Amino acid sequence: MKRFRLAAPLAAAVVALLPGTATADVTYPDPQPITGQQIIHDPTVIHLKSGGYVAYSTGGIIGARTSKDRVRWDDAGNAFAEPPSWWYEYNGTGDPWAPDISYRAGRYWLYYAVSSWGTNHSAIGVATSPTGLPGTWTDHGKAFTSETTDSWNAIDPAVIQADGRLWMSFGSYWTGIRMVELDPRTGEAVQDAPVHHLATRPDAPYAVEGPYIVKHGRYYYLFASYDACCQGVNSTYKIRVARATSVTGPYTDSTGKPLLEGGGDLLLAGHGRFVGTGGESIFKDRGRDVLAYHYYDAEDAGTPKLGLNPLSWKRDGWPVVL
């Protein structure tokens, strides 16, 4: 789960940039209405080749939801019939967080994290499936790890292909968002590959996590969740975005401020009953981009629920939530 990771502790209506940061005064759109099983955390969604949709999420297991129309969602159990034994090296309950699903080379690929609160003794695992559906996944073990001697945290993975190479962004608190190259054959990190630094904040505890990168036009866009999740109606999660001409950065916001210096345009924040919007991912549906995220429902005791909104692109290339 995209969590507080340190031991110590759209239509846009009016844009009013504050000095030194790309914060906007906006009217945020509500998520599209959905029915069925709405409870979810850190959703990753894909439109399956066979038709329909599947979403995977955090929550004690890698929970699965399926839908035929992207409106009604049904509980579909767990990605895995049983937790792989190596998960217990990282927490006592075999609890995975923040999955990421993608399709390439004729297979579906599922990345996910295993860790525990307050430590960066963490690992990102990888599994494959011929269909993408729960119960069909074969786990292949660790793709990348971090230890307490590292200055990053190997959780919240998201994979992107760029210029014929495969990359994985990841990170939560510590020094923020990082990136490493993957071997496309195994899906694991290239041995001794450099770990690139994409985003951080100047203020401790460096509350940025959950990256997701997409390409639009000539730019790569890095979306990330800022501030605190997992506190129900007290959550302050929000989604910011920046862009770069190279997948490894440097990423800057619309004012030119680097993400490595605390920049980032505010894309979506809590409003009304929809508190703590974050844990985002993006998927293609019939040629259009869709933003998936969770929010905490202030009218339902802060229960985390699935948010879905079309993601459009303005003439200047920046994304906007509809």
PDB file of C-alpha atoms in Angstrom:
ATOM      1  CA  MET A   1       0.000   0.000   0.000  1.00  0.00           C
ATOM      2  CA  LYS A   2       1.157   3.506  -0.634  1.00  0.00           C
ATOM      3  CA  ARG A   3       1.609   4.444   2.990  1.00  0.00           C
ATOM      4  CA  PHE A   4       3.391   6.795   5.357  1.00  0.00           C
ATOM      5  CA  ARG A   5       6.725   5.034   5.166  1.00  0.00           C
ATOM      6  CA  LEU A   6       8.916   6.544   7.929  1.00  0.00           C
ATOM      7  CA  ALA A   7       9.230   5.202  11.436  1.00  0.00           C
ATOM      8  CA  ALA A   8       8.911   8.752  12.855  1.00  0.00           C
ATOM      9  CA  PRO A   9       6.217   9.546  11.921  1.00  0.00           C
ATOM     10  CA  LEU A  10     -11.276  18.866 -14.518  1.00  0.00           C
ATOM     11  CA  ALA A  11     -12.150  20.937 -15.617  1.00  0.00           C
ATOM     12  CA  ALA A  12     -10.058  23.728 -14.228  1.00  0.00           C
ATOM     13  CA  ALA A  13     -12.029  26.830 -13.404  1.00  0.00           C
ATOM     14  CA  VAL A  14      -9.374  29.355 -12.446  1.00  0.00           C
ATOM     15  CA  VAL A  15      -5.648  28.790 -12.314  1.00  0.00           C
ATOM     16  CA  ALA A  16      -3.830  30.985  -9.809  1.00  0.00           C
ATOM     17  CA  LEU A  17      -0.204  29.984  -9.422  1.00  0.00           C
ATOM     18  CA  LEU A  18       1.292  30.653  -6.026  1.00  0.00           C
ATOM     19  CA  PRO A  19       4.832  31.991  -5.760  1.00  0.00           C
ATOM     20  CA  GLY A  20       7.423  29.275  -6.246  1.00  0.00           C
ATOM     21  CA  THR A  21       5.053  26.386  -6.815  1.00  0.00           C
ATOM     22  CA  ALA A  22       2.549  25.104  -9.329  1.00  0.00           C
ATOM     23  CA  THR A  23      -0.487  24.984  -7.059  1.00  0.00           C
ATOM     24  CA  ALA A  24      -3.817  25.780  -8.676  1.00  0.00           C
ATOM     25  CA  ASP A  25      -7.187  27.004  -7.433  1.00  0.00           C
ATOM     26  CA  VAL A  26      -9.521  24.705  -9.350  1.00  0.00           C
ATOM     27  CA  THR A  27     -12.884  23.043  -9.392  1.00  0.00           C
ATOM     28  CA  TYR A  28     -12.242  19.288  -9.413  1.00  0.00           C
ATOM     29  CA  PRO A  29     -14.530  16.814 -11.163  1.00  0.00           C
ATOM     30  CA  ASP A  30     -16.205  14.042  -9.208  1.00  0.00           C
ATOM     31  CA  PRO A  31     -15.371  10.454 -10.155  1.00  0.00           C
ATOM     32  CA  GLN A  32     -17.676   8.793 -12.640  1.00  0.00           C
ATOM     33  CA  PRO A  33     -20.554   6.864 -11.022  1.00  0.00           C
ATOM     34  CA  ILE A  34     -19.895   3.147 -10.569  1.00  0.00           C
ATOM     35  CA  THR A  35     -21.830   0.318  -8.947  1.00  0.00           C
ATOM     36  CA  GLY A  36     -21.132  -3.043  -7.330  1.00  0.00           C
ATOM     37  CA  GLN A  37     -17.934  -3.572  -5.342  1.00  0.00           C
ATOM     38  CA  GLN A  38     -16.511  -0.074  -5.054  1.00  0.00           C
ATOM     39  CA  ILE A  39     -14.062  -0.605  -2.179  1.00  0.00           C
ATOM     40  CA  ILE A  40     -10.458  -0.479  -3.389  1.00  0.00           C
ATOM     41  CA  HIS A  41      -7.031   0.964  -2.549  1.00  0.00           C
ATOM     42  CA  ASP A  42      -4.148   1.763  -4.952  1.00  0.00           C
ATOM     43  CA  PRO A  43      -6.006   0.541  -8.059  1.00  0.00           C
ATOM     44  CA  THR A  44      -4.302  -0.641 -11.224  1.00  0.00           C
ATOM     45  CA  VAL A  45      -6.730  -1.244 -14.088  1.00  0.00           C
ATOM     46  CA  ILE A  46      -6.463  -2.723 -17.580  1.00  0.00           C
ATOM     47  CA  HIS A  47      -8.849  -3.323 -20.472  1.00  0.00           C
ATOM     48  CA  LEU A  48      -8.273  -7.002 -21.211  1.00  0.00           C
ATOM     49  CA  LYS A  49      -7.590  -8.346 -24.686  1.00  0.00           C
ATOM     50  CA  SER A  50     -10.454 -10.798 -24.107  1.00  0.00           C
ATOM     51  CA  GLY A  51     -12.847  -7.952 -23.308  1.00  0.00           C
ATOM     52  CA  GLY A  52     -13.907  -6.453 -20.013  1.00  0.00           C
ATOM     53  CA  TYR A  53     -11.722  -4.977 -17.311  1.00  0.00           C
ATOM     54  CA  VAL A  54      -9.779  -6.135 -14.297  1.00  0.00           C
ATOM     55  CA  ALA A  55      -8.530  -4.041 -11.394  1.00  0.00           C
ATOM     56  CA  TYR A  56      -6.015  -5.143  -8.778  1.00  0.00           C
ATOM     57  CA  SER A  57      -5.415  -3.421  -5.471  1.00  0.00           C
ATOM     58  CA  THR A  58      -3.864  -3.295  -2.016  1.00  0.00           C
ATOM     59  CA  GLY A  59      -5.686  -4.690   0.975  1.00  0.00           C
ATOM     60  CA  GLY A  60      -4.124  -7.657   2.799  1.00  0.00           C
ATOM     61  CA  ILE A  61      -4.104  -9.534  -0.498  1.00  0.00           C
ATOM     62  CA  ILE A  62      -3.777  -8.414  -4.104  1.00  0.00           C
ATOM     63  CA  GLY A  63      -7.513  -8.042  -4.410  1.00  0.00           C
ATOM     64  CA  ALA A  64      -9.211  -8.367  -7.789  1.00  0.00           C
ATOM     65  CA  ARG A  65     -12.268  -6.656  -9.263  1.00  0.00           C
ATOM     66  CA  THR A  66     -13.733  -7.344 -12.696  1.00  0.00           C
ATOM     67  CA  SER A  67     -16.158  -5.406 -14.865  1.00  0.00           C
ATOM     68  CA  LYS A  68     -17.795  -5.855 -18.250  1.00  0.00           C
ATOM     69  CA  ASP A  69     -18.592  -2.193 -18.811  1.00  0.00           C
ATOM     70  CA  ARG A  70     -16.318  -0.165 -16.457  1.00  0.00           C
ATOM     71  CA  VAL A  71     -19.424   0.791 -14.482  1.00  0.00           C
ATOM     72  CA  ARG A  72     -20.420  -2.278 -12.468  1.00  0.00           C
ATOM     73  CA  TRP A  73     -17.518  -3.896 -10.608  1.00  0.00           C
ATOM     74  CA  ASP A  74     -17.615  -7.339  -9.012  1.00  0.00           C
ATOM     75  CA  ASP A  75     -15.345  -8.852  -6.368  1.00  0.00           C
ATOM     76  CA  ALA A  76     -13.177 -11.487  -8.079  1.00  0.00           C
ATOM     77  CA  GLY A  77     -11.127 -12.711  -5.143  1.00  0.00           C
ATOM     78  CA  ASN A  78      -7.348 -12.629  -5.111  1.00  0.00           C
ATOM     79  CA  ALA A  79      -4.668 -12.499  -7.806  1.00  0.00           C
ATOM     80  CA  PHE A  80      -2.927 -15.463  -6.133  1.00  0.00           C
ATOM     81  CA  ALA A  81      -4.499 -18.554  -4.616  1.00  0.00           C
ATOM     82  CA  GLU A  82      -1.806 -18.472  -1.899  1.00  0.00           C
ATOM     83  CA  PRO A  83       0.861 -15.891  -1.019  1.00  0.00           C
ATOM     84  CA  PRO A  84       4.323 -16.843  -2.340  1.00  0.00           C
ATOM     85  CA  SER A  85       6.466 -17.927   0.605  1.00  0.00           C
ATOM     86  CA  TRP A  86       9.127 -15.262   0.049  1.00  0.00           C
ATOM     87  CA  TRP A  87       6.649 -12.488   0.915  1.00  0.00           C
ATOM     88  CA  TYR A  88       7.037 -13.394   4.590  1.00  0.00           C
ATOM     89  CA  GLU A  89      10.644 -12.195   4.493  1.00  0.00           C
ATOM     90  CA  TYR A  90       9.231  -8.650   4.411  1.00  0.00           C
ATOM     91  CA  ASN A  91       6.207  -8.805   6.693  1.00  0.00           C
ATOM     92  CA  GLY A  92       4.708 -11.395   8.991  1.00  0.00           C
ATOM     93  CA  THR A  93       1.343 -11.572   7.261  1.00  0.00           C
ATOM     94  CA  GLY A  94       2.458 -11.844   3.620  1.00  0.00           C
ATOM     95  CA  ASP A  95       0.763  -8.537   2.860  1.00  0.00           C
ATOM     96  CA  PRO A  96       1.423  -7.132  -0.674  1.00  0.00           C
ATOM     97  CA  TRP A  97       0.866  -3.511  -1.697  1.00  0.00           C
ATOM     98  CA  ALA A  98       0.337  -1.288  -4.706  1.00  0.00           C
ATOM     99  CA  PRO A  99       0.196  -3.605  -7.748  1.00  0.00           C
ATOM    100  CA  ASP A 100       0.796  -2.531 -11.347  1.00  0.00           C
ATOM    101  CA  ILE A 101      -0.579  -4.458 -14.337  1.00  0.00           C
ATOM    102  CA  SER A 102       0.634  -4.176 -17.939  1.00  0.00           C
ATOM    103  CA  TYR A 103       0.664  -6.202 -21.146  1.00  0.00           C
ATOM    104  CA  ARG A 104       3.658  -6.942 -23.355  1.00  0.00           C
ATOM    105  CA  ALA A 105       5.272  -9.815 -25.233  1.00  0.00           C
ATOM    106  CA  GLY A 106       1.997 -11.729 -25.319  1.00  0.00           C
ATOM    107  CA  ARG A 107       1.618 -11.839 -21.532  1.00  0.00           C
ATOM    108  CA  TYR A 108       0.216  -9.796 -18.694  1.00  0.00           C
ATOM    109  CA  TRP A 109       2.746  -8.645 -16.120  1.00  0.00           C
ATOM    110  CA  LEU A 110       1.920  -7.843 -12.506  1.00  0.00           C
ATOM    111  CA  TYR A 111       4.363  -5.965 -10.300  1.00  0.00           C
ATOM    112  CA  TYR A 112       3.694  -5.398  -6.606  1.00  0.00           C
ATOM    113  CA  ALA A 113       5.491  -4.523  -3.370  1.00  0.00           C
ATOM    114  CA  VAL A 114       6.026  -6.316  -0.069  1.00  0.00           C
ATOM    115  CA  SER A 115       7.256  -4.385   2.954  1.00  0.00           C
ATOM    116  CA  SER A 116       6.099  -3.260   6.381  1.00  0.00           C
ATOM    117  CA  TRP A 117       5.426   0.055   8.036  1.00  0.00           C
ATOM    118  CA  GLY A 118       8.412   2.208   8.904  1.00  0.00           C
ATOM    119  CA  THR A 119      11.159   0.368   6.989  1.00  0.00           C
ATOM    120  CA  ASN A 120      12.685   0.314   3.524  1.00  0.00           C
ATOM    121  CA  HIS A 121      13.555  -3.364   3.852  1.00  0.00           C
ATOM    122  CA  SER A 122      11.289  -3.859   0.854  1.00  0.00           C
ATOM    123  CA  ALA A 123      10.918  -5.822  -2.350  1.00  0.00           C
ATOM    124  CA  ILE A 124       9.086  -5.527  -5.639  1.00  0.00           C
ATOM    125  CA  GLY A 125       7.868  -8.831  -7.040  1.00  0.00           C
ATOM    126  CA  VAL A 126       6.813  -9.799 -10.559  1.00  0.00           C
ATOM    127  CA  ALA A 127       4.306 -12.314 -11.897  1.00  0.00           C
ATOM    128  CA  THR A 128       2.929 -13.194 -15.344  1.00  0.00           C
ATOM    129  CA  SER A 129      -0.372 -14.479 -16.677  1.00  0.00           C
ATOM    130  CA  PRO A 130      -1.739 -15.492 -20.094  1.00  0.00           C
ATOM    131  CA  THR A 131      -5.110 -13.846 -19.396  1.00  0.00           C
ATOM    132  CA  GLY A 132      -4.601 -11.213 -16.692  1.00  0.00           C
ATOM    133  CA  LEU A 133      -7.389 -12.732 -14.598  1.00  0.00           C
ATOM    134  CA  PRO A 134      -7.141 -13.687 -10.912  1.00  0.00           C
ATOM    135  CA  GLY A 135      -5.999 -17.236 -10.235  1.00  0.00           C
ATOM    136  CA  THR A 136      -3.885 -17.416 -13.414  1.00  0.00           C
ATOM    137  CA  TRP A 137      -0.737 -15.672 -12.161  1.00  0.00           C
ATOM    138  CA  THR A 138       2.672 -17.344 -11.935  1.00  0.00           C
ATOM    139  CA  ASP A 139       4.965 -15.597  -9.494  1.00  0.00           C
ATOM    140  CA  HIS A 140       8.625 -15.137 -10.518  1.00  0.00           C
ATOM    141  CA  GLY A 141       9.968 -13.739  -7.274  1.00  0.00           C
ATOM    142  CA  LYS A 142      11.849 -10.524  -6.626  1.00  0.00           C
ATOM    143  CA  ALA A 143      12.398  -8.015  -9.418  1.00  0.00           C
ATOM    144  CA  PHE A 144      14.103  -5.386  -7.266  1.00  0.00           C
ATOM    145  CA  THR A 145      14.819  -4.853  -3.571  1.00  0.00           C
ATOM    146  CA  SER A 146      15.927  -2.190  -1.130  1.00  0.00           C
ATOM    147  CA  GLU A 147      17.539  -2.442   2.285  1.00  0.00           C
ATOM    148  CA  THR A 148      17.947  -0.131   5.256  1.00  0.00           C
ATOM    149  CA  THR A 149      21.343   0.899   3.891  1.00  0.00           C
ATOM    150  CA  ASP A 150      19.682   2.305   0.737  1.00  0.00           C
ATOM    151  CA  SER A 151      18.368   5.852   0.402  1.00  0.00           C
ATOM    152  CA  TRP A 152      15.226   4.726  -1.454  1.00  0.00           C
ATOM    153  CA  ASN A 153      12.289   2.435  -0.826  1.00  0.00           C
ATOM    154  CA  ALA A 154      11.414  -0.364  -3.265  1.00  0.00           C
ATOM    155  CA  ILE A 155       7.623  -0.107  -3.218  1.00  0.00           C
ATOM    156  CA  ASP A 156       4.897   1.326  -5.483  1.00  0.00           C
ATOM    157  CA  PRO A 157       6.183  -0.006  -8.842  1.00  0.00           C
ATOM    158  CA  ALA A 158       4.999   1.189 -12.262  1.00  0.00           C
ATOM    159  CA  VAL A 159       6.410  -0.075 -15.561  1.00  0.00           C
ATOM    160  CA  ILE A 160       6.793   1.757 -18.874  1.00  0.00           C
ATOM    161  CA  GLN A 161       8.425   0.927 -22.211  1.00  0.00           C
ATOM    162  CA  ALA A 162      10.451   3.793 -23.657  1.00  0.00           C
ATOM    163  CA  ASP A 163      12.750   3.952 -26.671  1.00  0.00           C
ATOM    164  CA  GLY A 164      12.973   0.174 -26.920  1.00  0.00           C
ATOM    165  CA  ARG A 165      13.856  -0.296 -23.247  1.00  0.00           C
ATOM    166  CA  LEU A 166      11.848  -1.266 -20.176  1.00  0.00           C
ATOM    167  CA  TRP A 167      11.797   0.898 -17.065  1.00  0.00           C
ATOM    168  CA  MET A 168      10.258   0.780 -13.621  1.00  0.00           C
ATOM    169  CA  SER A 169       9.551   3.837 -11.500  1.00  0.00           C
ATOM    170  CA  PHE A 170       9.032   3.288  -7.794  1.00  0.00           C
ATOM    171  CA  GLY A 171       9.421   4.946  -4.414  1.00  0.00           C
ATOM    172  CA  SER A 172       7.785   6.162  -1.248  1.00  0.00           C
ATOM    173  CA  TYR A 173       9.081   8.796   1.180  1.00  0.00           C
ATOM    174  CA  TRP A 174      12.844   8.395   1.947  1.00  0.00           C
ATOM    175  CA  THR A 175      14.345  10.298  -1.021  1.00  0.00           C
ATOM    176  CA  GLY A 176      11.201  10.111  -3.130  1.00  0.00           C
ATOM    177  CA  ILE A 177      10.682   8.686  -6.603  1.00  0.00           C
ATOM    178  CA  ARG A 178      13.335   6.581  -8.333  1.00  0.00           C
ATOM    179  CA  MET A 179      13.676   4.582 -11.565  1.00  0.00           C
ATOM    180  CA  VAL A 180      15.592   1.494 -12.647  1.00  0.00           C
ATOM    181  CA  GLU A 181      15.887  -0.329 -15.972  1.00  0.00           C
ATOM    182  CA  LEU A 182      14.381  -3.807 -16.303  1.00  0.00           C
ATOM    183  CA  ASP A 183      15.440  -6.799 -18.364  1.00  0.00           C
ATOM    184  CA  PRO A 184      12.501  -7.289 -20.774  1.00  0.00           C
ATOM    185  CA  ARG A 185      13.076 -11.052 -20.843  1.00  0.00           C
ATOM    186  CA  THR A 186      12.896 -11.668 -17.098  1.00  0.00           C
ATOM    187  CA  GLY A 187      11.097  -8.518 -15.986  1.00  0.00           C
ATOM    188  CA  GLU A 188      13.723  -8.073 -13.262  1.00  0.00           C
ATOM    189  CA  ALA A 189      16.046  -5.123 -12.707  1.00  0.00           C
ATOM    190  CA  VAL A 190      19.146  -5.108 -14.906  1.00  0.00           C
ATOM    191  CA  GLN A 191      22.089  -6.187 -12.802  1.00  0.00           C
ATOM    192  CA  ASP A 192      24.044  -3.212 -11.422  1.00  0.00           C
ATOM    193  CA  ALA A 193      21.749  -0.795 -13.275  1.00  0.00           C
ATOM    194  CA  PRO A 194      21.947   2.792 -12.003  1.00  0.00           C
ATOM    195  CA  VAL A 195      19.022   4.001  -9.908  1.00  0.00           C
ATOM    196  CA  HIS A 196      17.824   7.314 -11.315  1.00  0.00           C
ATOM    197  CA  HIS A 197      16.326  10.012  -9.091  1.00  0.00           C
ATOM    198  CA  LEU A 198      13.105  11.561 -10.470  1.00  0.00           C
ATOM    199  CA  ALA A 199      11.320  13.440  -7.680  1.00  0.00           C
ATOM    200  CA  THR A 200      11.568  14.461  -4.048  1.00  0.00           C
ATOM    201  CA  ARG A 201      10.547  17.240  -1.700  1.00  0.00           C
ATOM    202  CA  PRO A 202      12.744  19.669   0.215  1.00  0.00           C
ATOM    203  CA  ASP A 203      10.819  19.091   3.434  1.00  0.00           C
ATOM    204  CA  ALA A 204      11.029  15.973   5.618  1.00  0.00           C
ATOM    205  CA  PRO A 205       9.519  13.411   5.566  1.00  0.00           C
ATOM    206  CA  TYR A 206       9.592  13.807   1.743  1.00  0.00           C
ATOM    207  CA  ALA A 207       5.943  12.809   1.351  1.00  0.00           C
ATOM    208  CA  VAL A 208       5.812  11.762  -2.291  1.00  0.00           C
ATOM    209  CA  GLU A 209       5.126   8.234  -3.534  1.00  0.00           C
ATOM    210  CA  GLY A 210       3.205   6.063  -5.963  1.00  0.00           C
ATOM    211  CA  PRO A 211       4.648   7.186  -9.327  1.00  0.00           C
ATOM    212  CA  TYR A 212       3.050   6.451 -12.671  1.00  0.00           C
ATOM    213  CA  ILE A 213       4.552   7.509 -16.025  1.00  0.00           C
ATOM    214  CA  VAL A 214       2.871   7.770 -19.424  1.00  0.00           C
ATOM    215  CA  LYS A 215       4.009   9.205 -22.734  1.00  0.00           C
ATOM    216  CA  HIS A 216       1.921  11.753 -24.594  1.00  0.00           C
ATOM    217  CA  GLY A 217       3.281  13.493 -27.658  1.00  0.00           C
ATOM    218  CA  ARG A 218       6.978  14.111 -27.177  1.00  0.00           C
ATOM    219  CA  TYR A 219       6.838  14.173 -23.382  1.00  0.00           C
ATOM    220  CA  TYR A 220       6.861  11.659 -20.566  1.00  0.00           C
ATOM    221  CA  TYR A 221       4.482  12.626 -17.762  1.00  0.00           C
ATOM    222  CA  LEU A 222       5.185  11.597 -14.186  1.00  0.00           C
ATOM    223  CA  PHE A 223       2.146  11.449 -11.906  1.00  0.00           C
ATOM    224  CA  ALA A 224       2.690  10.952  -8.175  1.00  0.00           C
ATOM    225  CA  SER A 225       0.762  11.012  -4.896  1.00  0.00           C
ATOM    226  CA  TYR A 226       1.736  13.656  -2.360  1.00  0.00           C
ATOM    227  CA  ASP A 227       1.108  13.945   1.380  1.00  0.00           C
ATOM    228  CA  ALA A 228      -0.661  11.363   3.588  1.00  0.00           C
ATOM    229  CA  CYS A 229      -2.854   8.414   2.649  1.00  0.00           C
ATOM    230  CA  CYS A 230      -4.473   5.685   4.724  1.00  0.00           C
ATOM    231  CA  GLN A 231      -6.062   7.953   7.345  1.00  0.00           C
ATOM    232  CA  GLY A 232      -9.644   7.845   6.137  1.00  0.00           C
ATOM    233  CA  VAL A 233     -11.317  11.250   6.158  1.00  0.00           C
ATOM    234  CA  ASN A 234      -8.099  12.740   7.589  1.00  0.00           C
ATOM    235  CA  SER A 235      -6.092  11.722   4.514  1.00  0.00           C
ATOM    236  CA  THR A 236      -4.458  14.544   2.561  1.00  0.00           C
ATOM    237  CA  TYR A 237      -3.431  12.625  -0.576  1.00  0.00           C
ATOM    238  CA  LYS A 238      -3.395  14.572  -3.842  1.00  0.00           C
ATOM    239  CA  ILE A 239      -2.018  13.922  -7.325  1.00  0.00           C
ATOM    240  CA  ARG A 240       0.670  16.091  -8.920  1.00  0.00           C
ATOM    241  CA  VAL A 241       2.262  15.874 -12.359  1.00  0.00           C
ATOM    242  CA  ALA A 242       5.369  17.019 -14.211  1.00  0.00           C
ATOM    243  CA  ARG A 243       6.949  16.153 -17.562  1.00  0.00           C
ATOM    244  CA  ALA A 244      10.275  15.475 -19.296  1.00  0.00           C
ATOM    245  CA  THR A 245      11.551  14.735 -22.785  1.00  0.00           C
ATOM    246  CA  SER A 246      13.467  11.701 -21.447  1.00  0.00           C
ATOM    247  CA  VAL A 247      11.896   8.942 -19.377  1.00  0.00           C
ATOM    248  CA  THR A 248      14.683   9.292 -16.804  1.00  0.00           C
ATOM    249  CA  GLY A 249      14.094  13.037 -16.477  1.00  0.00           C
ATOM    250  CA  PRO A 250      14.658  15.731 -15.470  1.00  0.00           C
ATOM    251  CA  TYR A 251      10.942  16.305 -14.801  1.00  0.00           C
ATOM    252  CA  THR A 252       9.618  19.847 -14.422  1.00  0.00           C
ATOM    253  CA  ASP A 253       6.183  21.345 -13.852  1.00  0.00           C
ATOM    254  CA  SER A 254       4.441  23.991 -15.961  1.00  0.00           C
ATOM    255  CA  THR A 255       6.352  26.778 -14.200  1.00  0.00           C
ATOM    256  CA  GLY A 256       9.675  25.089 -14.957  1.00  0.00           C
ATOM    257  CA  LYS A 257      10.267  24.010 -11.360  1.00  0.00           C
ATOM    258  CA  PRO A 258      12.003  20.593 -11.157  1.00  0.00           C
ATOM    259  CA  LEU A 259      10.363  17.710  -9.334  1.00  0.00           C
ATOM    260  CA  LEU A 260      13.713  17.209  -7.616  1.00  0.00           C
ATOM    261  CA  GLU A 261      13.207  20.638  -6.039  1.00  0.00           C
ATOM    262  CA  GLY A 262       9.629  20.107  -4.891  1.00  0.00           C
ATOM    263  CA  GLY A 263       7.817  21.097  -8.085  1.00  0.00           C
ATOM    264  CA  GLY A 264       4.698  19.521  -9.526  1.00  0.00           C
ATOM    265  CA  ASP A 265       1.376  20.784 -10.908  1.00  0.00           C
ATOM    266  CA  LEU A 266      -1.629  19.910  -8.788  1.00  0.00           C
ATOM    267  CA  LEU A 267      -3.864  17.679 -10.928  1.00  0.00           C
ATOM    268  CA  LEU A 268      -6.470  16.324  -8.502  1.00  0.00           C
ATOM    269  CA  ALA A 269      -7.138  16.921  -4.810  1.00  0.00           C
ATOM    270  CA  GLY A 270      -9.852  16.027  -2.349  1.00  0.00           C
ATOM    271  CA  HIS A 271     -13.166  17.855  -2.619  1.00  0.00           C
ATOM    272  CA  GLY A 272     -16.574  17.357  -1.065  1.00  0.00           C
ATOM    273  CA  ARG A 273     -17.097  13.730  -0.059  1.00  0.00           C
ATOM    274  CA  PHE A 274     -14.086  12.627  -2.134  1.00  0.00           C
ATOM    275  CA  VAL A 275     -11.220  12.934   0.345  1.00  0.00           C
ATOM    276  CA  GLY A 276      -7.533  12.092  -0.183  1.00  0.00           C
ATOM    277  CA  THR A 277      -7.486  11.369  -3.915  1.00  0.00           C
ATOM    278  CA  GLY A 278      -4.382   9.352  -4.867  1.00  0.00           C
ATOM    279  CA  GLY A 279      -2.827   5.936  -5.397  1.00  0.00           C
ATOM    280  CA  GLU A 280      -3.237   6.657  -9.094  1.00  0.00           C
ATOM    281  CA  SER A 281      -2.610   4.764 -12.305  1.00  0.00           C
ATOM    282  CA  ILE A 282      -3.592   5.348 -15.938  1.00  0.00           C
ATOM    283  CA  PHE A 283      -4.937   2.918 -18.505  1.00  0.00           C
ATOM    284  CA  LYS A 284      -6.041   3.040 -22.128  1.00  0.00           C
ATOM    285  CA  ASP A 285      -9.662   2.356 -22.995  1.00  0.00           C
ATOM    286  CA  ARG A 286     -10.659   2.494 -26.648  1.00  0.00           C
ATOM    287  CA  GLY A 287      -7.845   4.904 -27.392  1.00  0.00           C
ATOM    288  CA  ARG A 288      -8.514   7.264 -24.496  1.00  0.00           C
ATOM    289  CA  ASP A 289      -6.631   7.681 -21.244  1.00  0.00           C
ATOM    290  CA  VAL A 290      -8.466   6.985 -17.996  1.00  0.00           C
ATOM    291  CA  LEU A 291      -7.223   7.979 -14.545  1.00  0.00           C
ATOM    292  CA  ALA A 292      -7.836   5.385 -11.818  1.00  0.00           C
ATOM    293  CA  TYR A 293      -7.319   6.271  -8.158  1.00  0.00           C
ATOM    294  CA  HIS A 294      -8.809   5.789  -4.725  1.00  0.00           C
ATOM    295  CA  TYR A 295     -10.553   8.297  -2.525  1.00  0.00           C
ATOM    296  CA  TYR A 296     -11.906   8.119   1.021  1.00  0.00           C
ATOM    297  CA  ASP A 297     -15.669   8.542   1.096  1.00  0.00           C
ATOM    298  CA  ALA A 298     -16.558  11.147   3.721  1.00  0.00           C
ATOM    299  CA  GLU A 299     -20.187  10.031   3.514  1.00  0.00           C
ATOM    300  CA  ASP A 300     -19.276   6.396   4.248  1.00  0.00           C
ATOM    301  CA  ALA A 301     -16.950   6.591   7.283  1.00  0.00           C
ATOM    302  CA  GLY A 302     -13.868   7.205   5.128  1.00  0.00           C
ATOM    303  CA  THR A 303     -14.101   3.913   3.208  1.00  0.00           C
ATOM    304  CA  PRO A 304     -11.565   3.795   0.308  1.00  0.00           C
ATOM    305  CA  LYS A 305     -13.340   3.587  -3.048  1.00  0.00           C
ATOM    306  CA  LEU A 306     -12.513   3.460  -6.745  1.00  0.00           C
ATOM    307  CA  GLY A 307     -12.364   6.715  -8.671  1.00  0.00           C
ATOM    308  CA  LEU A 308     -12.364   6.742 -12.486  1.00  0.00           C
ATOM    309  CA  ASN A 309     -12.160   9.850 -14.668  1.00  0.00           C
ATOM    310  CA  PRO A 310     -11.250  10.470 -18.306  1.00  0.00           C
ATOM    311  CA  LEU A 311      -7.844  12.115 -18.644  1.00  0.00           C
ATOM    312  CA  SER A 312      -7.639  14.645 -21.448  1.00  0.00           C
ATOM    313  CA  TRP A 313      -4.774  16.741 -22.767  1.00  0.00           C
ATOM    314  CA  LYS A 314      -4.793  20.483 -23.290  1.00  0.00           C
ATOM    315  CA  ARG A 315      -3.310  22.178 -26.349  1.00  0.00           C
ATOM    316  CA  ASP A 316      -0.154  22.992 -24.387  1.00  0.00           C
ATOM    317  CA  GLY A 317       0.276  19.270 -23.684  1.00  0.00           C
ATOM    318  CA  TRP A 318      -0.650  19.239 -20.000  1.00  0.00           C
ATOM    319  CA  PRO A 319      -3.207  16.734 -18.677  1.00  0.00           C
ATOM    320  CA  VAL A 320      -6.589  17.652 -17.250  1.00  0.00           C
ATOM    321  CA  VAL A 321      -9.065  15.448 -15.375  1.00  0.00           C
ATOM    322  CA  LEU A 322     -12.602  15.479 -16.772  1.00  0.00           C
TER     323      LEU A 322
END
